[in-house]
mmCIF file of C-alpha atoms in Angstrom:
data_model
loop_
_atom_site.group_PDB
_atom_site.id
_atom_site.type_symbol
_atom_site.label_atom_id
_atom_site.label_comp_id
_atom_site.label_asym_id
_atom_site.label_seq_id
_atom_site.Cartn_x
_atom_site.Cartn_y
_atom_site.Cartn_z
ATOM 1 C CA MET B 1 18.416 4.566 -20.174
ATOM 2 C CA SER B 2 17.749 0.920 -21.334
ATOM 3 C CA HIS B 3 21.163 -0.369 -20.322
ATOM 4 C CA ILE B 4 21.665 1.491 -17.041
ATOM 5 C CA ILE B 5 20.494 -1.170 -14.545
ATOM 6 C CA VAL B 6 21.952 -4.177 -16.255
ATOM 7 C CA ASN B 7 25.311 -2.552 -16.690
ATOM 8 C CA ARG B 8 25.443 -1.581 -13.105
ATOM 9 C CA LEU B 9 24.454 -5.139 -12.057
ATOM 10 C CA PHE B 10 26.580 -7.437 -14.144
ATOM 11 C CA LYS B 11 29.701 -7.722 -15.790
ATOM 12 C CA PRO B 12 29.734 -6.851 -19.613
ATOM 13 C CA SER B 13 29.535 -10.457 -20.688
ATOM 14 C CA VAL B 14 26.366 -11.142 -18.652
ATOM 15 C CA SER B 15 24.773 -7.783 -19.663
ATOM 16 C CA ARG B 16 25.243 -8.519 -23.327
ATOM 17 C CA LYS B 17 23.908 -12.066 -22.958
ATOM 18 C CA PHE B 18 20.941 -10.824 -21.142
ATOM 19 C CA LEU B 19 20.089 -8.077 -23.571
ATOM 20 C CA ARG B 20 20.565 -10.415 -26.481
ATOM 21 C CA HIS B 21 17.888 -12.892 -25.061
ATOM 22 C CA ILE B 22 15.127 -10.380 -24.474
ATOM 23 C CA ASN B 23 13.148 -8.320 -27.050
ATOM 24 C CA VAL B 24 11.858 -5.724 -24.618
ATOM 25 C CA ARG B 25 14.190 -2.932 -23.197
ATOM 26 C CA LEU B 26 14.348 -2.460 -19.399
ATOM 27 C CA PHE B 27 13.112 1.055 -19.873
ATOM 28 C CA THR B 28 11.173 2.966 -22.494
ATOM 29 C CA SER B 29 10.935 6.768 -22.450
ATOM 30 C CA ASP B 30 7.875 6.716 -20.071
ATOM 31 C CA ARG B 31 7.651 3.252 -18.370
ATOM 32 C CA PRO B 32 10.020 1.122 -16.400
ATOM 33 C CA TYR B 33 10.102 -2.713 -16.696
ATOM 34 C CA PRO B 34 12.139 -3.605 -13.567
ATOM 35 C CA PHE B 35 10.846 -6.974 -13.167
ATOM 36 C CA LEU B 36 12.851 -8.217 -16.149
ATOM 37 C CA LEU B 37 15.873 -8.016 -13.791
ATOM 38 C CA VAL B 38 13.928 -10.227 -11.097
ATOM 39 C CA ASP B 39 12.846 -12.615 -14.026
ATOM 40 C CA HIS B 40 16.604 -12.927 -15.161
ATOM 41 C CA ILE B 41 17.872 -13.766 -11.571
ATOM 42 C CA LEU B 42 15.086 -16.467 -11.181
ATOM 43 C CA LYS B 43 16.144 -17.915 -14.514
ATOM 44 C CA ASN B 44 19.784 -17.673 -14.041
ATOM 45 C CA PRO B 45 20.188 -18.160 -10.124
ATOM 46 C CA SER B 46 23.960 -19.397 -10.310
ATOM 47 C CA SER B 47 25.530 -16.763 -12.184
ATOM 48 C CA THR B 48 29.197 -16.337 -10.809
ATOM 49 C CA ASP B 49 29.382 -12.991 -12.820
ATOM 50 C CA GLY B 50 26.388 -11.653 -11.016
ATOM 51 C CA GLY B 51 27.457 -12.844 -7.603
ATOM 52 C CA LEU B 52 24.595 -15.258 -7.560
ATOM 53 C CA GLU B 53 24.331 -18.599 -5.858
ATOM 54 C CA LYS B 54 21.425 -21.159 -5.641
ATOM 55 C CA GLU B 55 20.541 -23.556 -2.842
ATOM 56 C CA TYR B 56 17.475 -25.824 -3.113
ATOM 57 C CA SER B 57 15.811 -27.563 -0.076
ATOM 58 C CA ASN B 58 13.645 -30.500 -0.887
ATOM 59 C CA ARG B 59 12.301 -30.717 2.569
ATOM 60 C CA ARG B 60 10.765 -27.219 2.559
ATOM 61 C CA LYS B 61 10.359 -27.168 -1.270
ATOM 62 C CA GLY B 62 12.131 -23.792 -1.636
ATOM 63 C CA ASN B 63 14.963 -22.085 -3.281
ATOM 64 C CA LYS B 64 17.366 -19.613 -1.722
ATOM 65 C CA ILE B 65 19.300 -17.298 -3.982
ATOM 66 C CA PHE B 66 22.306 -15.827 -2.343
ATOM 67 C CA ILE B 67 23.334 -12.488 -3.769
ATOM 68 C CA THR B 68 26.951 -11.597 -2.891
ATOM 69 C CA ASP B 69 27.231 -8.545 -5.145
ATOM 70 C CA LYS B 70 26.093 -5.262 -3.364
ATOM 71 C CA LYS B 71 24.891 -3.479 -6.463
ATOM 72 C CA VAL B 72 22.922 -6.528 -7.514
ATOM 73 C CA MET B 73 21.400 -6.653 -4.052
ATOM 74 C CA ARG B 74 20.407 -2.944 -4.051
ATOM 75 C CA ASN B 75 18.956 -3.049 -7.623
ATOM 76 C CA VAL B 76 16.865 -6.295 -6.809
ATOM 77 C CA CYS B 77 15.497 -4.492 -3.672
ATOM 78 C CA ASP B 78 14.781 -1.320 -5.954
ATOM 79 C CA ALA B 79 13.298 -3.416 -8.601
ATOM 80 C CA MET B 80 10.992 -5.257 -6.277
ATOM 81 C CA THR B 81 9.916 -2.087 -4.541
ATOM 82 C CA VAL B 82 9.304 0.297 -7.191
ATOM 83 C CA GLY B 83 8.234 -1.978 -9.905
ATOM 84 C CA PHE B 84 4.617 -0.839 -9.918
ATOM 85 C CA SER B 85 4.726 2.946 -9.334
ATOM 86 C CA ARG B 86 2.008 4.426 -11.404
ATOM 87 C CA ASP B 87 2.054 7.651 -13.246
ATOM 88 C CA GLY B 88 4.194 9.528 -10.712
ATOM 89 C CA LEU B 89 2.089 8.649 -7.681
ATOM 90 C CA LYS B 90 4.192 9.111 -4.671
ATOM 91 C CA PHE B 91 3.786 8.816 -0.743
ATOM 92 C CA ASN B 92 5.930 10.140 1.944
ATOM 93 C CA LEU B 93 5.758 10.550 5.766
ATOM 94 C CA THR B 94 6.264 14.300 6.699
ATOM 95 C CA ASP B 95 6.623 15.993 10.094
ATOM 96 C CA LYS B 96 3.091 17.126 9.639
ATOM 97 C CA GLY B 97 1.764 13.783 8.713
ATOM 98 C CA PRO B 98 1.346 11.517 5.621
ATOM 99 C CA ALA B 99 1.514 13.187 2.144
ATOM 100 C CA ILE B 100 0.293 11.759 -1.062
ATOM 101 C CA HIS B 101 1.163 13.313 -4.481
ATOM 102 C CA TYR B 102 -0.221 12.625 -7.836
ATOM 103 C CA LYS B 103 -0.379 14.492 -11.128
ATOM 104 C CA GLY B 104 -0.413 18.064 -9.516
ATOM 105 C CA VAL B 105 -2.538 16.935 -6.731
ATOM 106 C CA SER B 106 -0.995 16.940 -3.386
ATOM 107 C CA ALA B 107 -3.072 15.651 -0.327
ATOM 108 C CA TYR B 108 -1.784 16.116 3.349
ATOM 109 C CA LEU B 109 -3.391 14.122 5.943
ATOM 110 C CA PRO B 110 -3.792 15.423 9.489
ATOM 111 C CA PRO B 111 -0.932 14.661 11.877
ATOM 112 C CA LEU B 112 -1.174 11.010 13.188
ATOM 113 C CA PRO B 113 -1.637 10.300 16.923
ATOM 114 C CA THR B 114 1.679 10.637 18.977
ATOM 115 C CA GLY B 115 3.768 7.426 18.789
ATOM 116 C CA SER B 116 1.637 5.714 15.987
ATOM 117 C CA GLN B 117 3.213 3.975 13.166
ATOM 118 C CA VAL B 118 1.583 3.396 9.745
ATOM 119 C CA GLN B 119 1.297 -0.292 8.866
ATOM 120 C CA SER B 120 -0.835 0.015 5.795
ATOM 121 C CA LEU B 121 -2.822 2.568 3.738
ATOM 122 C CA ALA B 122 -5.508 2.263 1.001
ATOM 123 C CA MET B 123 -7.342 4.668 -1.176
ATOM 124 C CA SER B 124 -10.773 4.606 -2.818
ATOM 125 C CA SER B 125 -9.106 5.683 -6.141
ATOM 126 C CA LEU B 126 -6.094 7.633 -7.454
ATOM 127 C CA PRO B 127 -5.762 11.015 -5.864
ATOM 128 C CA THR B 128 -8.410 13.471 -6.937
ATOM 129 C CA ARG B 129 -9.640 16.749 -5.150
ATOM 130 C CA GLU B 130 -13.215 15.478 -4.970
ATOM 131 C CA LYS B 131 -14.717 15.690 -1.523
ATOM 132 C CA ASP B 132 -15.633 12.137 -1.365
ATOM 133 C CA TRP B 133 -12.138 10.791 -2.016
ATOM 134 C CA VAL B 134 -11.326 8.710 1.055
ATOM 135 C CA VAL B 135 -7.914 7.386 2.476
ATOM 136 C CA GLY B 136 -7.842 4.656 5.082
ATOM 137 C CA VAL B 137 -4.848 4.373 7.404
ATOM 138 C CA LYS B 138 -4.093 1.283 9.609
ATOM 139 C CA LEU B 139 -1.863 2.027 12.371
ATOM 140 C CA SER B 140 0.015 -0.039 14.945
ATOM 141 C CA GLY B 141 -2.176 -1.554 17.617
ATOM 142 C CA SER B 142 -5.077 -2.549 15.225
ATOM 143 C CA ARG B 143 -5.990 1.119 15.041
ATOM 144 C CA LEU B 144 -7.996 2.148 11.928
ATOM 145 C CA MET B 145 -8.463 5.653 10.818
ATOM 146 C CA VAL B 146 -10.069 7.361 7.761
ATOM 147 C CA CYS B 147 -9.919 10.846 6.158
ATOM 148 C CA ARG B 148 -11.308 12.831 3.364
ATOM 149 C CA PRO B 149 -8.365 15.225 2.395
ATOM 150 C CA PHE B 150 -10.508 17.425 0.406
ATOM 151 C CA GLY B 151 -13.716 17.004 2.311
ATOM 152 C CA ARG B 152 -13.766 17.125 6.108
ATOM 153 C CA SER B 153 -9.993 16.865 6.415
ATOM 154 C CA LYS B 154 -10.014 15.076 9.872
ATOM 155 C CA LEU B 155 -8.835 11.747 10.943
ATOM 156 C CA ILE B 156 -11.884 9.690 11.945
ATOM 157 C CA ASP B 157 -10.951 7.102 14.644
ATOM 158 C CA ILE B 158 -12.951 3.732 13.902
ATOM 159 C CA LYS B 159 -13.788 2.990 17.422
ATOM 160 C CA ASN B 160 -14.578 -0.660 17.250
ATOM 161 C CA ALA B 161 -11.506 -1.585 15.224
ATOM 162 C CA PRO B 162 -9.086 -2.569 18.027
ATOM 163 C CA GLY B 163 -9.585 -6.339 18.943
ATOM 164 C CA CYS B 164 -11.644 -6.798 15.649
ATOM 165 C CA ILE B 165 -8.965 -6.552 12.995
ATOM 166 C CA ASN B 166 -5.809 -8.578 12.434
ATOM 167 C CA PRO B 167 -3.065 -6.533 13.720
ATOM 168 C CA SER B 168 -0.543 -7.952 11.089
ATOM 169 C CA SER B 169 -2.691 -7.770 7.957
ATOM 170 C CA SER B 170 -3.095 -5.152 5.310
ATOM 171 C CA LEU B 171 -6.016 -2.842 4.683
ATOM 172 C CA MET B 172 -7.663 -2.876 1.226
ATOM 173 C CA PHE B 173 -10.284 -1.015 -0.655
ATOM 174 C CA SER B 174 -12.518 -2.831 -3.006
ATOM 175 C CA LYS B 175 -13.445 -0.830 -6.016
ATOM 176 C CA ASP B 176 -16.298 -3.303 -6.823
ATOM 177 C CA ASP B 177 -17.808 -3.264 -3.386
ATOM 178 C CA LYS B 178 -16.923 0.328 -2.630
ATOM 179 C CA ARG B 179 -15.737 -0.432 0.837
ATOM 180 C CA PHE B 180 -12.509 -1.082 2.951
ATOM 181 C CA TYR B 181 -11.698 -4.703 3.983
ATOM 182 C CA ILE B 182 -9.515 -6.103 6.432
ATOM 183 C CA PRO B 183 -9.491 -9.807 7.911
ATOM 184 C CA SER B 184 -10.265 -10.490 11.569
ATOM 185 C CA PRO B 185 -7.569 -11.984 13.817
ATOM 186 C CA GLY B 186 -8.926 -15.504 13.235
ATOM 187 C CA CYS B 187 -9.925 -14.899 9.579
ATOM 188 C CA ASN B 188 -13.323 -16.329 10.006
ATOM 189 C CA TYR B 189 -14.684 -12.884 9.334
ATOM 190 C CA PHE B 190 -13.998 -10.030 7.007
ATOM 191 C CA CYS B 191 -14.304 -6.695 8.716
ATOM 192 C CA TYR B 192 -15.448 -3.782 6.306
ATOM 193 C CA LEU B 193 -16.211 -0.210 6.463
ATOM 194 C CA GLU B 194 -18.509 1.502 4.229
ATOM 195 C CA GLU B 195 -17.398 4.977 2.785
ATOM 196 C CA GLU B 196 -19.911 7.053 4.735
ATOM 197 C CA HIS B 197 -19.803 4.935 7.940
ATOM 198 C CA ASP B 198 -17.493 5.250 11.134
ATOM 199 C CA LYS B 199 -18.032 1.761 12.438
ATOM 200 C CA LEU B 200 -16.777 -1.625 11.184
ATOM 201 C CA GLU B 201 -19.424 -4.320 10.083
ATOM 202 C CA PHE B 202 -18.631 -7.997 9.868
ATOM 203 C CA MET B 203 -19.159 -10.615 7.239
ATOM 204 C CA GLY B 204 -19.074 -14.218 8.162
ATOM 205 C CA LEU B 205 -16.876 -16.764 6.120
ATOM 206 C CA LYS B 206 -17.126 -20.411 5.303
ATOM 207 C CA PHE B 207 -14.117 -22.174 4.033
ATOM 208 C CA ASP B 208 -14.747 -25.163 1.732
ATOM 209 C CA ASP B 209 -12.988 -28.372 2.387
ATOM 210 C CA ILE B 210 -9.295 -28.361 0.874
ATOM 211 C CA PRO B 211 -7.979 -31.500 -0.896
ATOM 212 C CA ALA B 212 -6.524 -34.274 1.246
ATOM 213 C CA SER B 213 -2.976 -33.741 -0.230
ATOM 214 C CA VAL B 214 -3.191 -30.152 0.827
ATOM 215 C CA SER B 215 -4.386 -31.043 4.298
ATOM 216 C CA ASN B 216 -1.022 -32.803 4.903
ATOM 217 C CA GLU B 217 0.848 -29.611 3.939
ATOM 218 C CA VAL B 218 -1.261 -27.621 6.187
ATOM 219 C CA SER B 219 -0.376 -29.863 9.121
ATOM 220 C CA GLU B 220 3.222 -28.959 8.726
ATOM 221 C CA LEU B 221 2.465 -25.166 9.236
ATOM 222 C CA SER B 222 1.493 -25.501 12.912
ATOM 223 C CA SER B 223 4.611 -23.812 14.059
ATOM 224 C CA CYS B 224 4.427 -21.103 11.572
ATOM 225 C CA SER B 225 3.082 -17.463 12.029
ATOM 226 C CA ARG B 226 0.527 -16.244 9.687
ATOM 227 C CA THR B 227 -0.738 -13.033 8.167
ATOM 228 C CA ASP B 228 -4.006 -12.687 5.996
ATOM 229 C CA HIS B 229 -4.338 -10.369 3.038
ATOM 230 C CA LEU B 230 -7.101 -9.581 0.725
ATOM 231 C CA VAL B 231 -6.593 -8.898 -2.856
ATOM 232 C CA GLU B 232 -8.984 -7.723 -5.609
ATOM 233 C CA SER B 233 -8.268 -8.510 -9.213
ATOM 234 C CA PRO B 234 -8.912 -6.025 -11.959
ATOM 235 C CA THR B 235 -12.057 -7.784 -12.775
ATOM 236 C CA GLY B 236 -13.491 -7.553 -9.248
ATOM 237 C CA ASN B 237 -12.612 -11.150 -8.076
ATOM 238 C CA LEU B 238 -11.812 -11.085 -4.443
ATOM 239 C CA PHE B 239 -8.951 -13.457 -3.161
ATOM 240 C CA LEU B 240 -7.759 -14.082 0.480
ATOM 241 C CA VAL B 241 -3.952 -14.926 0.659
ATOM 242 C CA LYS B 242 -2.590 -16.466 3.788
ATOM 243 C CA TRP B 243 1.218 -15.753 4.101
ATOM 244 C CA TYR B 244 3.086 -18.322 6.434
ATOM 245 C CA GLY B 245 6.498 -17.897 7.870
ATOM 246 C CA GLU B 246 8.800 -19.530 10.358
ATOM 247 C CA ASP B 247 11.734 -18.571 12.492
ATOM 248 C CA SER B 248 15.175 -19.625 11.314
ATOM 249 C CA GLU B 249 18.552 -19.212 13.233
ATOM 250 C CA VAL B 250 21.141 -17.296 11.259
ATOM 251 C CA TRP B 251 24.554 -15.952 12.017
ATOM 252 C CA MET B 252 25.117 -12.273 11.332
ATOM 253 C CA ASP B 253 27.560 -9.376 11.806
ATOM 254 C CA SER B 254 26.879 -7.610 15.072
ATOM 255 C CA ASP B 255 28.347 -4.247 13.715
ATOM 256 C CA SER B 256 26.155 -4.319 10.384
ATOM 257 C CA ASP B 257 24.141 -1.129 10.459
ATOM 258 C CA SER B 258 22.154 -1.952 7.183
ATOM 259 C CA ASP B 259 19.755 -4.679 6.214
ATOM 260 C CA THR B 260 21.511 -4.853 2.940
ATOM 261 C CA ASP B 261 25.094 -4.458 4.106
ATOM 262 C CA LEU B 262 27.054 -7.445 2.834
ATOM 263 C CA GLU B 263 30.253 -6.910 4.420
ATOM 264 C CA LYS B 264 31.213 -9.832 6.666
ATOM 265 C CA ASP B 265 33.499 -10.014 9.824
ATOM 266 C CA ASP B 266 33.675 -13.683 11.416
ATOM 267 C CA GLU B 267 34.926 -12.206 14.706
ATOM 268 C CA ASN B 268 31.786 -10.073 15.166
ATOM 269 C CA GLU B 269 29.322 -12.754 14.184
ATOM 270 C CA VAL B 270 26.316 -13.506 16.526
ATOM 271 C CA SER B 271 23.440 -15.835 16.426
ATOM 272 C CA THR B 272 19.970 -14.358 15.850
ATOM 273 C CA LEU B 273 16.483 -15.484 14.530
ATOM 274 C CA LYS B 274 15.215 -14.255 11.293
ATOM 275 C CA HIS B 275 11.601 -14.774 9.951
ATOM 276 C CA VAL B 276 11.587 -16.535 6.649
ATOM 277 C CA THR B 277 8.621 -17.085 4.324
ATOM 278 C CA LYS B 278 7.611 -20.704 3.947
ATOM 279 C CA LYS B 279 4.376 -20.932 2.067
ATOM 280 C CA PHE B 280 1.319 -19.136 0.698
ATOM 281 C CA MET B 281 -2.250 -20.425 0.390
ATOM 282 C CA VAL B 282 -4.972 -18.571 -1.746
ATOM 283 C CA TYR B 283 -8.662 -18.735 -1.457
ATOM 284 C CA ARG B 284 -11.254 -17.372 -3.924
ATOM 285 C CA ALA B 285 -14.326 -15.764 -2.781
ATOM 286 C CA GLY B 286 -17.422 -17.721 -4.015
ATOM 287 C CA GLU B 287 -21.104 -17.274 -4.013
ATOM 288 C CA GLN B 288 -22.951 -16.205 -0.884
ATOM 289 C CA SER B 289 -24.699 -19.136 1.066
ATOM 290 C CA CYS B 290 -27.721 -18.947 3.455
ATOM 291 C CA ASP B 291 -25.617 -18.992 6.654
ATOM 292 C CA TYR B 292 -22.530 -17.165 5.620
ATOM 293 C CA ASN B 293 -21.835 -13.919 3.681
ATOM 294 C CA LYS B 294 -18.877 -15.368 1.701
ATOM 295 C CA THR B 295 -17.749 -18.959 0.739
ATOM 296 C CA MET B 296 -14.021 -19.170 0.409
ATOM 297 C CA ILE B 297 -12.660 -21.663 -2.063
ATOM 298 C CA TYR B 298 -9.032 -23.034 -1.986
ATOM 299 C CA THR B 299 -7.190 -22.506 -5.369
ATOM 300 C CA GLU B 300 -3.749 -23.022 -6.787
ATOM 301 C CA ASP B 301 -4.666 -21.308 -10.019
ATOM 302 C CA ILE B 302 -5.071 -17.436 -10.371
ATOM 303 C CA GLY B 303 -4.570 -17.788 -14.265
ATOM 304 C CA ASP B 304 -2.582 -14.857 -15.710
ATOM 305 C CA LEU B 305 -2.489 -12.853 -12.546
ATOM 306 C CA CYS B 306 0.500 -11.866 -10.277
ATOM 307 C CA MET B 307 -0.088 -10.957 -6.726
ATOM 308 C CA PHE B 308 1.964 -8.459 -4.762
ATOM 309 C CA LEU B 309 2.171 -8.458 -0.949
ATOM 310 C CA GLY B 310 4.053 -6.046 1.198
ATOM 311 C CA HIS B 311 3.296 -3.180 3.640
ATOM 312 C CA ARG B 312 0.591 -1.250 1.950
ATOM 313 C CA GLN B 313 -2.462 -2.672 0.206
ATOM 314 C CA ALA B 314 -1.893 -5.975 -1.569
ATOM 315 C CA PHE B 315 -2.770 -5.965 -5.270
ATOM 316 C CA CYS B 316 -2.674 -8.099 -8.489
ATOM 317 C CA VAL B 317 -2.226 -7.268 -12.191
ATOM 318 C CA PRO B 318 -2.194 -9.588 -15.220
ATOM 319 C CA ALA B 319 1.373 -10.769 -15.865
ATOM 320 C CA SER B 320 0.930 -9.685 -19.468
ATOM 321 C CA THR B 321 0.893 -5.917 -18.411
ATOM 322 C CA SER B 322 4.772 -5.922 -17.750
ATOM 323 C CA PRO B 323 7.535 -7.872 -19.219
ATOM 324 C CA GLY B 324 9.422 -10.016 -16.708
ATOM 325 C CA LEU B 325 6.324 -11.014 -14.632
ATOM 326 C CA LYS B 326 5.458 -14.713 -14.287
ATOM 327 C CA PRO B 327 1.733 -15.667 -14.138
ATOM 328 C CA ASN B 328 0.203 -17.562 -11.122
ATOM 329 C CA CYS B 329 2.919 -16.167 -8.765
ATOM 330 C CA ILE B 330 3.117 -14.100 -5.728
ATOM 331 C CA TYR B 331 5.736 -11.405 -5.364
ATOM 332 C CA PHE B 332 6.405 -10.583 -1.651
ATOM 333 C CA VAL B 333 8.730 -7.915 0.066
ATOM 334 C CA GLY B 334 9.328 -6.578 3.558
ATOM 335 C CA ARG B 335 10.787 -9.133 6.076
ATOM 336 C CA ASN B 336 11.642 -11.166 3.139
ATOM 337 C CA PHE B 337 12.056 -10.549 -0.635
ATOM 338 C CA GLY B 338 11.018 -13.379 -3.043
ATOM 339 C CA VAL B 339 8.709 -15.104 -5.433
ATOM 340 C CA TYR B 340 6.247 -17.914 -4.676
ATOM 341 C CA ASP B 341 5.054 -20.070 -7.565
ATOM 342 C CA LEU B 342 1.583 -21.442 -6.949
ATOM 343 C CA THR B 343 1.766 -23.935 -9.843
ATOM 344 C CA THR B 344 4.930 -25.631 -8.369
ATOM 345 C CA LYS B 345 4.447 -24.558 -4.789
ATOM 346 C CA THR B 346 8.004 -23.404 -4.702
ATOM 347 C CA CYS B 347 9.065 -20.428 -2.641
ATOM 348 C CA THR B 348 12.135 -18.587 -3.765
ATOM 349 C CA THR B 349 13.663 -16.059 -1.274
ATOM 350 C CA PHE B 350 16.631 -13.681 -1.806
ATOM 351 C CA HIS B 351 19.403 -13.904 0.829
ATOM 352 C CA LYS B 352 22.719 -12.147 1.666
ATOM 353 C CA ASP B 353 25.816 -14.296 1.659
ATOM 354 C CA ASP B 354 25.635 -14.551 5.421
ATOM 355 C CA GLU B 355 22.312 -16.655 5.274
ATOM 356 C CA CYS B 356 20.236 -13.669 6.354
ATOM 357 C CA PRO B 357 17.219 -13.096 4.275
ATOM 358 C CA VAL B 358 17.003 -9.825 2.318
ATOM 359 C CA THR B 359 14.876 -7.315 4.372
ATOM 360 C CA ARG B 360 13.609 -3.849 3.873
ATOM 361 C CA ILE B 361 11.035 -2.771 6.324
ATOM 362 C CA GLU B 362 10.340 1.130 5.746
ATOM 363 C CA PHE B 363 7.026 2.239 4.767
ATOM 364 C CA PRO B 364 5.818 1.798 2.140
ATOM 365 C CA TYR B 365 7.210 -1.389 0.404
ATOM 366 C CA TRP B 366 5.056 -1.200 -2.732
ATOM 367 C CA GLN B 367 4.321 1.957 -4.582
ATOM 368 C CA PHE B 368 0.622 2.729 -5.223
ATOM 369 C CA SER B 369 -1.020 0.850 -8.015
ATOM 370 C CA LEU B 370 -4.864 1.271 -8.301
#
């Protein structure tokens, strides 16, 4: 099993070279290490055998890695999206509603409101048959609902959520605080929901001054869109991640029926706009002050941690827990796939050969990891 992904992705010479320079197999009998593949591509972005080509932009301090090989493309997407499934935990959307499966426990949430779409989902713990196990579901239109699948199996609509929560940000559950969190639209408040409550409460934020050099960088983001995501470290530290993106004109095949279709036909090319990740900014929650519940401190150093942002709850783990992960980095998927290095402030995005960023927007992007 250890050679399957590499041999499917690269020609034999590249496969042998890759395996010769690593000491850990891509797979053991019980645990995958798919980020070895991502790490290999980041370190070897101009491999002709792998169908890779690198383009660096000094203006935006970013790398584009073009992947022209279809198998490489599909496996990079798979590696990025299934890299952190945990112990067989699975999620799927059924005709009856969302279903969660874990080690013999299958939980079925009640049917969602007609026409609604799941944007993110968070759980109070790994699935258990305990009556107080809670699942939070953020729907399109800033709608928030919670359910206790083995307690009162009913979706509870949080009435004061619309207009209060950021419609594009992800829901998270803090194991340390025992509550759900989501930023407000302006991100000057954290909206939070206690496990036993059915109304949001609000926590005011104070952002410390950022360094002058960073202020200049922020001024360049005025035309960018932004989503805000809360991440809790394994030790209980709370981080706020601001994800910036900008629109870029690209040419694509009008007959393409797949986001990962690499076939190209010049006669059918049309101009369109694609959203491309530009920058991330990270803030660490500090001590409470007299006037504010939380003080947010800008940081470029999260130590050995890696953060993961996608469709469902954002999370982070120590880089040392999985071979191939790079510390002090943010791995992101969804409208773009790539890695942001907080140390160098370099954003690396994966692209198809037609300039379009790699995209996969079905739910969920990340597998569960709690």
